[in-house]
Short mmCIF file of C-alpha atoms and ligand atoms in Angstrom, two decimals:
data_model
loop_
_atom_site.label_atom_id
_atom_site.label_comp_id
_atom_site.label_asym_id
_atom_site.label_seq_id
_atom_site.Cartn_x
_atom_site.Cartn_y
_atom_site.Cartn_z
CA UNK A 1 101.51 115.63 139.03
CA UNK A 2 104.84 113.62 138.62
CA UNK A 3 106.61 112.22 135.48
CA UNK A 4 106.23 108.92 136.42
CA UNK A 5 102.21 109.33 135.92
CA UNK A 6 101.36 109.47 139.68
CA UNK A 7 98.65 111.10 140.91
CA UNK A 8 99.15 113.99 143.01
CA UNK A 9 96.36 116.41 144.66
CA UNK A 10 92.89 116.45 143.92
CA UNK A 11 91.22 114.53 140.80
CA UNK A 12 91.25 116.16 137.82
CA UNK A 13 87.88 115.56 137.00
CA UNK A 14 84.76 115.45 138.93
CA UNK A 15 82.33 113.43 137.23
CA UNK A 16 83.83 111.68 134.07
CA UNK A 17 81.55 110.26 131.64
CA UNK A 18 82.74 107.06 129.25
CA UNK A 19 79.92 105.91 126.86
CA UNK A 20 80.79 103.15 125.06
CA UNK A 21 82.74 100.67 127.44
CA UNK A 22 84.87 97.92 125.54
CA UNK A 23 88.77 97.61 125.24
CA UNK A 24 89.24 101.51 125.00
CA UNK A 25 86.34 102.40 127.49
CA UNK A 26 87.20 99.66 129.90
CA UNK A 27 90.81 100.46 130.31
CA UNK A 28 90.16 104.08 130.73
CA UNK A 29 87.29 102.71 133.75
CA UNK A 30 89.84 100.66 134.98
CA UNK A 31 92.81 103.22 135.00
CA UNK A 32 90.66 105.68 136.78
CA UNK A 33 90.37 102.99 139.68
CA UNK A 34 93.83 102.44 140.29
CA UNK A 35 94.84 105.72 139.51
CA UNK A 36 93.20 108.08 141.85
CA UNK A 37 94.38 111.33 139.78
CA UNK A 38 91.85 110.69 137.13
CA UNK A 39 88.14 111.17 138.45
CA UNK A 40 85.97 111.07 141.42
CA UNK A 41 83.57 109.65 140.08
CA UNK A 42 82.97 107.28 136.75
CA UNK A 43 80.11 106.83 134.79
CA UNK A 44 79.34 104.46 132.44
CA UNK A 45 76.94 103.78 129.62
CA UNK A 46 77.11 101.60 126.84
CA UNK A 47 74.81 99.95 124.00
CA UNK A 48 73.20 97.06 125.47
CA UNK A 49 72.61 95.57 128.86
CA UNK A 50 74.72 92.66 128.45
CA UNK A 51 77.98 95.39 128.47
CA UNK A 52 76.54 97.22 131.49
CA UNK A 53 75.69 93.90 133.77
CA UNK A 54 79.29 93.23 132.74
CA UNK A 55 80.65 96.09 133.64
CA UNK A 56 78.83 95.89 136.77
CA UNK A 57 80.19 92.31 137.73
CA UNK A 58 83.52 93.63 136.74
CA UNK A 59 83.00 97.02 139.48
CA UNK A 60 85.30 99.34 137.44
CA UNK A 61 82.50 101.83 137.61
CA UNK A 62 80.64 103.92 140.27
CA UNK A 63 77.75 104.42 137.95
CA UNK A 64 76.00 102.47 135.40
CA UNK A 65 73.52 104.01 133.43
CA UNK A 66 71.53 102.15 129.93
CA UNK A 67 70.74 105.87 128.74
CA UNK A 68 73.25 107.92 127.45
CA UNK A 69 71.55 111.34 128.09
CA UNK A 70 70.63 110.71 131.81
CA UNK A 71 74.56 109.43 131.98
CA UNK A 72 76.18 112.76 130.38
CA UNK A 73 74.30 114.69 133.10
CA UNK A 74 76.90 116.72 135.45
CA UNK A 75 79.72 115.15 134.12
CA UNK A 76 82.53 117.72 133.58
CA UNK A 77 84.31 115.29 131.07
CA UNK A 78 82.40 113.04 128.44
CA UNK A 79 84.37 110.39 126.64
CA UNK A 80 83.09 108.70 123.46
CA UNK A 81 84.57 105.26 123.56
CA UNK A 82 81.83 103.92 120.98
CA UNK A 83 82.88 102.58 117.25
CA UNK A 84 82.98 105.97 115.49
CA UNK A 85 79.97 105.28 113.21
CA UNK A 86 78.46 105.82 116.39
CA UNK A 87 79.39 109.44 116.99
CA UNK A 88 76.92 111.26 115.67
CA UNK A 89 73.80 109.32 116.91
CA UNK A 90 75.15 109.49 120.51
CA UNK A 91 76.14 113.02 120.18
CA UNK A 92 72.35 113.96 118.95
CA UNK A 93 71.29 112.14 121.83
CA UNK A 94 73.05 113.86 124.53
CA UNK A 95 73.88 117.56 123.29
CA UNK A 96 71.11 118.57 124.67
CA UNK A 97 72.33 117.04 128.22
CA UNK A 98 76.07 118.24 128.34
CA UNK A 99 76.88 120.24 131.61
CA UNK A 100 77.96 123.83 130.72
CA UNK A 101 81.80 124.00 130.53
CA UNK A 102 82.03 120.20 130.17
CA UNK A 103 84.92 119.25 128.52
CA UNK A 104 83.71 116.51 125.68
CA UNK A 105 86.12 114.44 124.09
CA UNK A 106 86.61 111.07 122.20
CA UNK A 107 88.82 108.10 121.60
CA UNK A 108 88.21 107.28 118.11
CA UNK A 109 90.48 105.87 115.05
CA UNK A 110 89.59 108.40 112.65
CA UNK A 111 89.42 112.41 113.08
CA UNK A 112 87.73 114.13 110.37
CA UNK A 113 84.75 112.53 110.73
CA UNK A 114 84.53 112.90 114.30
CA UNK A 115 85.08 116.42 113.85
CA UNK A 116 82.03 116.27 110.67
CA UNK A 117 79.89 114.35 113.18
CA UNK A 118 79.92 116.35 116.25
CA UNK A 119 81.18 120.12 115.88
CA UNK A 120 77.69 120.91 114.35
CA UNK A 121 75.87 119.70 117.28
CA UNK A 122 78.29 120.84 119.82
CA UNK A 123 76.34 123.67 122.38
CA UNK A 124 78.28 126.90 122.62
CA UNK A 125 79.25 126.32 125.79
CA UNK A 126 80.99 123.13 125.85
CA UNK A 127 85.07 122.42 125.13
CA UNK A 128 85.55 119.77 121.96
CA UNK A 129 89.13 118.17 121.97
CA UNK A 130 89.07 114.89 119.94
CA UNK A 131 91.97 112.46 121.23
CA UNK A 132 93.23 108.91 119.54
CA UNK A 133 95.26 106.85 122.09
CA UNK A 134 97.63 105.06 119.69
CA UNK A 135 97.42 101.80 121.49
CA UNK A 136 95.36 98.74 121.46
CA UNK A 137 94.89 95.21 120.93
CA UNK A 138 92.58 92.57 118.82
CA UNK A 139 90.43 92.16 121.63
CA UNK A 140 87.07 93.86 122.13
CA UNK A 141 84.72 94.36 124.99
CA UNK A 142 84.49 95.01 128.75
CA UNK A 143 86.37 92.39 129.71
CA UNK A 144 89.37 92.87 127.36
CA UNK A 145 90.60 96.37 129.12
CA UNK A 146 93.29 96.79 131.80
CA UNK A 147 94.53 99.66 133.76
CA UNK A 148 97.98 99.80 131.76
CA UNK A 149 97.15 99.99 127.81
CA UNK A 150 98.27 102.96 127.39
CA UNK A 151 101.51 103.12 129.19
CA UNK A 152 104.47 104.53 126.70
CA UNK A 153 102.25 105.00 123.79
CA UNK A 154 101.46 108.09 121.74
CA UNK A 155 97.90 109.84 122.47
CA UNK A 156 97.13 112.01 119.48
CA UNK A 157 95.26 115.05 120.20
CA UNK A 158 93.19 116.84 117.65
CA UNK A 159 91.91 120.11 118.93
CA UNK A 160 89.81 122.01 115.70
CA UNK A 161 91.14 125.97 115.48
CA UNK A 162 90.01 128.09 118.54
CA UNK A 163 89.75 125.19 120.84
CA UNK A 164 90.05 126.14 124.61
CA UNK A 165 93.88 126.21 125.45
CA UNK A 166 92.67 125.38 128.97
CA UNK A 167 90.73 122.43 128.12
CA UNK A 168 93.44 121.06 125.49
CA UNK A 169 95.97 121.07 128.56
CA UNK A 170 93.30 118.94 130.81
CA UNK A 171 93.09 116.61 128.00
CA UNK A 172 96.82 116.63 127.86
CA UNK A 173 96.94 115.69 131.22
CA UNK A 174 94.45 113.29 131.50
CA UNK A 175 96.55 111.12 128.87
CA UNK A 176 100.02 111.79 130.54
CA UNK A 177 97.98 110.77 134.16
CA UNK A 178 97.09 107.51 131.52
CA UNK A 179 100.62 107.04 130.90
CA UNK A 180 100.85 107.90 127.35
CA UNK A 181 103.25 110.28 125.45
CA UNK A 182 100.66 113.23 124.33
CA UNK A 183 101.39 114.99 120.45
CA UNK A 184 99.29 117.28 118.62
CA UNK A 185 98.52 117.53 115.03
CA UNK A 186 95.60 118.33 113.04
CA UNK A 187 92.90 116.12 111.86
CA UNK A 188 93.37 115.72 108.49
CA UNK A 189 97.37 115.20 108.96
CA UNK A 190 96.14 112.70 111.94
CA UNK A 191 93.81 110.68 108.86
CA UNK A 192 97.19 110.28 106.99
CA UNK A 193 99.51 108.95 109.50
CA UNK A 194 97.06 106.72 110.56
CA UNK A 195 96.01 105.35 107.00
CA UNK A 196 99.40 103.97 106.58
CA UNK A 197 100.37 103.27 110.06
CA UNK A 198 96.95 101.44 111.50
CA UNK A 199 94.09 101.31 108.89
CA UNK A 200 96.58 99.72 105.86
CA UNK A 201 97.74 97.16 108.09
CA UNK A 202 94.47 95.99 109.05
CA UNK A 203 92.94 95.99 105.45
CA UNK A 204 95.85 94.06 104.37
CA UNK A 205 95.69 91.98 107.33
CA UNK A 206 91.71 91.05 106.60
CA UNK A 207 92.64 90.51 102.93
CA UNK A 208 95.37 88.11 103.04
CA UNK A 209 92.65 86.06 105.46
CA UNK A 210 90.54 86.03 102.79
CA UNK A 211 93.11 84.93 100.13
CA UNK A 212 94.32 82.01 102.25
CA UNK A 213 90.25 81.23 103.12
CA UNK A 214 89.57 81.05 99.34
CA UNK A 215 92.00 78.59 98.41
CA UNK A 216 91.18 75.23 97.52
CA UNK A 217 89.96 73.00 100.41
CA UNK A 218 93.05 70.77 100.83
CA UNK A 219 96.07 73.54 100.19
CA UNK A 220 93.68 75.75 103.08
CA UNK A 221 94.37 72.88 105.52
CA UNK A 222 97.56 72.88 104.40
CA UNK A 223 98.05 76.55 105.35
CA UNK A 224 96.27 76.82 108.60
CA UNK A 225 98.71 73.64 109.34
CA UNK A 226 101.69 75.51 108.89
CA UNK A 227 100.36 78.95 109.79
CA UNK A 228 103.28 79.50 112.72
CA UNK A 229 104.95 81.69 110.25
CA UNK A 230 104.50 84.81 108.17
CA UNK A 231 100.86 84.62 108.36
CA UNK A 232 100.19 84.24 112.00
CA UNK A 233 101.57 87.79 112.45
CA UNK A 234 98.55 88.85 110.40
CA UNK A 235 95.93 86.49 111.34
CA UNK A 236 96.47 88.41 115.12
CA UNK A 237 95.26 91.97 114.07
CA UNK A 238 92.69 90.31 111.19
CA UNK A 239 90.79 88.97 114.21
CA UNK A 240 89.71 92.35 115.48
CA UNK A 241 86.42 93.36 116.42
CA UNK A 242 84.13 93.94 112.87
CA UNK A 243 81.80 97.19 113.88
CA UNK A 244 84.98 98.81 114.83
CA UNK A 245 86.94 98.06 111.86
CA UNK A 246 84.24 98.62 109.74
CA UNK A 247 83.48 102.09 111.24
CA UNK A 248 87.18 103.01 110.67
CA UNK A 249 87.42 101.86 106.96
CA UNK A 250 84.03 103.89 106.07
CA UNK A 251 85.22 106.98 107.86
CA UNK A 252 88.63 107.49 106.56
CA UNK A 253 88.06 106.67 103.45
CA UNK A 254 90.08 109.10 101.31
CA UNK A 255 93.40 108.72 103.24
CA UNK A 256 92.87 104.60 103.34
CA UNK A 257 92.38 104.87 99.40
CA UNK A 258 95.39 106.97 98.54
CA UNK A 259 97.62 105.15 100.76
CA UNK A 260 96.08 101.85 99.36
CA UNK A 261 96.94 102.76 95.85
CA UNK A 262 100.54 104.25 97.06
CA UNK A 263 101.22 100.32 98.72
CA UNK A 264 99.34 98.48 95.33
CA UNK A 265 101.87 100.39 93.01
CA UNK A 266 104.90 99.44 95.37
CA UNK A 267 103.64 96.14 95.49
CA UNK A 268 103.46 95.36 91.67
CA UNK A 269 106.92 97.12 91.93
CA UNK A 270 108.34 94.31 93.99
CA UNK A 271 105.99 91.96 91.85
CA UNK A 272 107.81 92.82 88.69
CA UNK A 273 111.75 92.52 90.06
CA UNK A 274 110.98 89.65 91.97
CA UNK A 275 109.31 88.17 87.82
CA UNK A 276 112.77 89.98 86.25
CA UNK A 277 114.88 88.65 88.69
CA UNK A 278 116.04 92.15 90.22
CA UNK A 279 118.09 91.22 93.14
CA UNK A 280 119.03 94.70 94.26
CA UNK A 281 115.71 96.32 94.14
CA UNK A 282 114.18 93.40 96.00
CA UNK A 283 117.87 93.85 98.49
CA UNK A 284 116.84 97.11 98.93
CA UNK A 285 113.06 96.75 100.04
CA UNK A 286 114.01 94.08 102.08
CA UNK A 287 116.83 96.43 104.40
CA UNK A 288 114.04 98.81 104.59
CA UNK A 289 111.92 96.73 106.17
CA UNK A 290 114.84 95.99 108.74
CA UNK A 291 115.20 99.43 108.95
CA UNK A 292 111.89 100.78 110.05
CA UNK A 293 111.63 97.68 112.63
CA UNK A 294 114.89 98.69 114.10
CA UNK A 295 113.95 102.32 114.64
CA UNK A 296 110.33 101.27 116.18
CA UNK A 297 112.44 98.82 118.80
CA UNK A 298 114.79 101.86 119.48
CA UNK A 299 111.59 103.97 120.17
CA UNK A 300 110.13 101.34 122.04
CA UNK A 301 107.35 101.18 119.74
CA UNK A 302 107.81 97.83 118.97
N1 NAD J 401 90.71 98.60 119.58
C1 NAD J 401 91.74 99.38 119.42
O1 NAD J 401 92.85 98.90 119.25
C2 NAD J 401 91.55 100.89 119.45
C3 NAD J 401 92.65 101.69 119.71
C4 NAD J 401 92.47 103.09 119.75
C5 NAD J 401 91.22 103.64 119.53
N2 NAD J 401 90.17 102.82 119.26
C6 NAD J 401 88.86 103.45 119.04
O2 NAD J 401 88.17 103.35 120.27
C7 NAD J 401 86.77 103.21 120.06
C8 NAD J 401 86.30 101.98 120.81
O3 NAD J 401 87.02 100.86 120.36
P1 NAD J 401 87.12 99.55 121.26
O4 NAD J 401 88.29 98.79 120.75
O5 NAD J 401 87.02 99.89 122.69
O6 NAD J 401 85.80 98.80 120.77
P2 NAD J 401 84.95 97.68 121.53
O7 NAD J 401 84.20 96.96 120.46
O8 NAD J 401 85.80 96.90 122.45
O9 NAD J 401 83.95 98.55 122.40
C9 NAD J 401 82.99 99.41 121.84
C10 NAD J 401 81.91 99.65 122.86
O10 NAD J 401 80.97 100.59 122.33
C11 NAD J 401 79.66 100.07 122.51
N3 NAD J 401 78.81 100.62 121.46
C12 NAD J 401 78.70 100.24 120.18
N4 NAD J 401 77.82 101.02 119.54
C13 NAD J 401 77.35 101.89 120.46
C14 NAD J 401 76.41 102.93 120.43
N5 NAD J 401 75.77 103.21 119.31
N6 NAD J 401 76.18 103.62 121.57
C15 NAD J 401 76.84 103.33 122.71
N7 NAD J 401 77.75 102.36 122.81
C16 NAD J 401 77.99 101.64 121.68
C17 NAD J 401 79.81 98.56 122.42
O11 NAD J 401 78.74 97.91 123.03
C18 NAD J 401 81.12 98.39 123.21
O12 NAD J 401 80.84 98.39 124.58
C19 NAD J 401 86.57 103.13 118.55
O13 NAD J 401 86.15 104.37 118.07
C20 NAD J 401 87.95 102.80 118.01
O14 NAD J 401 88.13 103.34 116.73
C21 NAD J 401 90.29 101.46 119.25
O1 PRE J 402 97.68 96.52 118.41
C1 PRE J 402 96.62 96.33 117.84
O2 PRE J 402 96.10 95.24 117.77
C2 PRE J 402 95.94 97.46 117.21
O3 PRE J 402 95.28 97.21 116.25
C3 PRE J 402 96.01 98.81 117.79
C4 PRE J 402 95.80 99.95 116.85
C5 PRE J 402 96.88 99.94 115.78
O4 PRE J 402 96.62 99.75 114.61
O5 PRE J 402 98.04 100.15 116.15
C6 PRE J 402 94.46 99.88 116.21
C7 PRE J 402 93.67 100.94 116.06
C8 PRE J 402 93.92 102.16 116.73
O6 PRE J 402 93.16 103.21 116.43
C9 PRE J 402 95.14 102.28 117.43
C10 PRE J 402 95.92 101.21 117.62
#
């Protein structure tokens, strides 16, 4: 395998299984087609059969199959790529199906609770390393996917204590073979970050949506008039797909509330120099803002 994310030699896996296939899913699907270091073979199931004739018109699978547990079957590498309220339905469904010495792994937002929802079920003989790509867009569904998401972003891996040092380095490699830059941490550090990096964002992003919708009928008009400003930046990520976000608010709840009530009390902060007419402190917030964009366009993060 080269730097550069070329594939070299054989596939790495055999049989790889994505259930769930939207923007996450899809890309992966699509990925493994160009990419020939990925998988022989990929499966596909998903929720309903609108997704899978999609994904069949789209051909960025070799299999598609409606039920999960039949789909699981053989595969040495099983991706969840649902909404992670959807973990540990799917995972009662097809525990009983995983190939010994599969590796099983995930894509989701939040880590804990993937960890909650399927350790317990997991069968002795099967290799659990949780992984969050740290890319994305508002977009949802088959169709929104392409082969290059995940170029020069961060995959976060999660394996729990004890995991298989063998399988953590396939899952490693499966991610660099995506393109992405692969770090380790564990879950509950993993709920943190991504509270105040991801989840904050988007609850701030839905509220101040809400605010503008719930103003009176004429200044509304007035704001989606003039919306090619501040607000346009957030009405982009407010627009993302509800089961998701919903699924990611409910299941990282305690990090999303601390870090909420860090931002409120910063916020009221800034509320009460810009009332007292503070012009350092509000100087100061201001060049930190500059600051942290600045660093993200050095990493090219940004
Ligand atoms: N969208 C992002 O930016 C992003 C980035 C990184 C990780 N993720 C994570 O990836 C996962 C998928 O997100 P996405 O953006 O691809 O969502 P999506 O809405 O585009 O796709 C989700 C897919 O899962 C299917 N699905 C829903 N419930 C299901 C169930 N019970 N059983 C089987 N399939 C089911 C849907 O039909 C759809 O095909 C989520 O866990 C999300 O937290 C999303
Ligand atoms: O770029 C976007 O639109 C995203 O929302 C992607 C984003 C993010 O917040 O950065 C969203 C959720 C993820 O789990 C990872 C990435």
């Amino acid at each position: 395998m080269s730097d550069s994310g070329e594939p070299s030699g054989a596939p790495l896996f055999e049989r790889l299984c994505l259930l769930g296939i939207g923007l996450i899913g899809s890309s992966l699907a699509r990925r493994a087609r160009e990419h020939g270091g990925l998988a022989r073979t990929v499966v596909v199931s998903s929720r309903t059969e609108a997704t899978l004739a999609r994904v069949r018109e789209l051909g960025i699978a070799d299999v598609v199959e409606a039920d999960p547990a039949e789909a699981v079957r053989g595969a040495d590498c099983v991706i969840l790529c649902a909404p992670v309220g959807a973990n540990a339905a799917l995972m009662r469904r097809i525990a009983p199906h995983l190939a010994p010495g599969c590796i099983l792994s995930d894509v989701g937002s939040t880590k804990g609770s993937v960890l909650r929802d399927v350790q317990p079920l997991l069968p002795g003989d099967v290799h659990f390393v949780p992984a969050h790509p740290m890319a994305g867009t508002e977009f949802s569904g088959p169709d929104a996917g392409f082969a290059t998401l995940f170029e020069g972003r961060y995959c976060i891996l999660t394996p729990p204590p004890g995991a298989d040092p063998a399988a953590v380095e396939k899952v490693r490699e499966f991610w660099r073979r995506c393109g992405s830059m692969v770090e380790s941490m564990d879950a509950a550090t993993h709920d943190k970050v991504v509270a105040i990096v991801s989840h904050l964002p988007h609850l701030i992003a839905f509220t101040i949506c809400g605010t503008a919708d719930d103003l009176a009928a004429e200044t509304r008009e007035a704001v989606l008039k003039f919306a090619a400003s501040g607000f346009r930046d957030f009405t982009r990520i407010a627009s993302s797909d509800v089961d998701m976000w919903r699924d990611v608010f409910l299941n990282n709840r305690e990090a999303l509330l601390e870090m909420l009530a860090r931002f409120s009390e910063d916020a009221h902060a800034l509320g009460r120099a810009v009332r007292w007419g503070q012009a350092d402190f509000i100087e100061d917030r201001i060049r930190r803002g500059r600051k942290i964009r600045r660093s993200l366009i050095e990493r090219r993060q940004a």
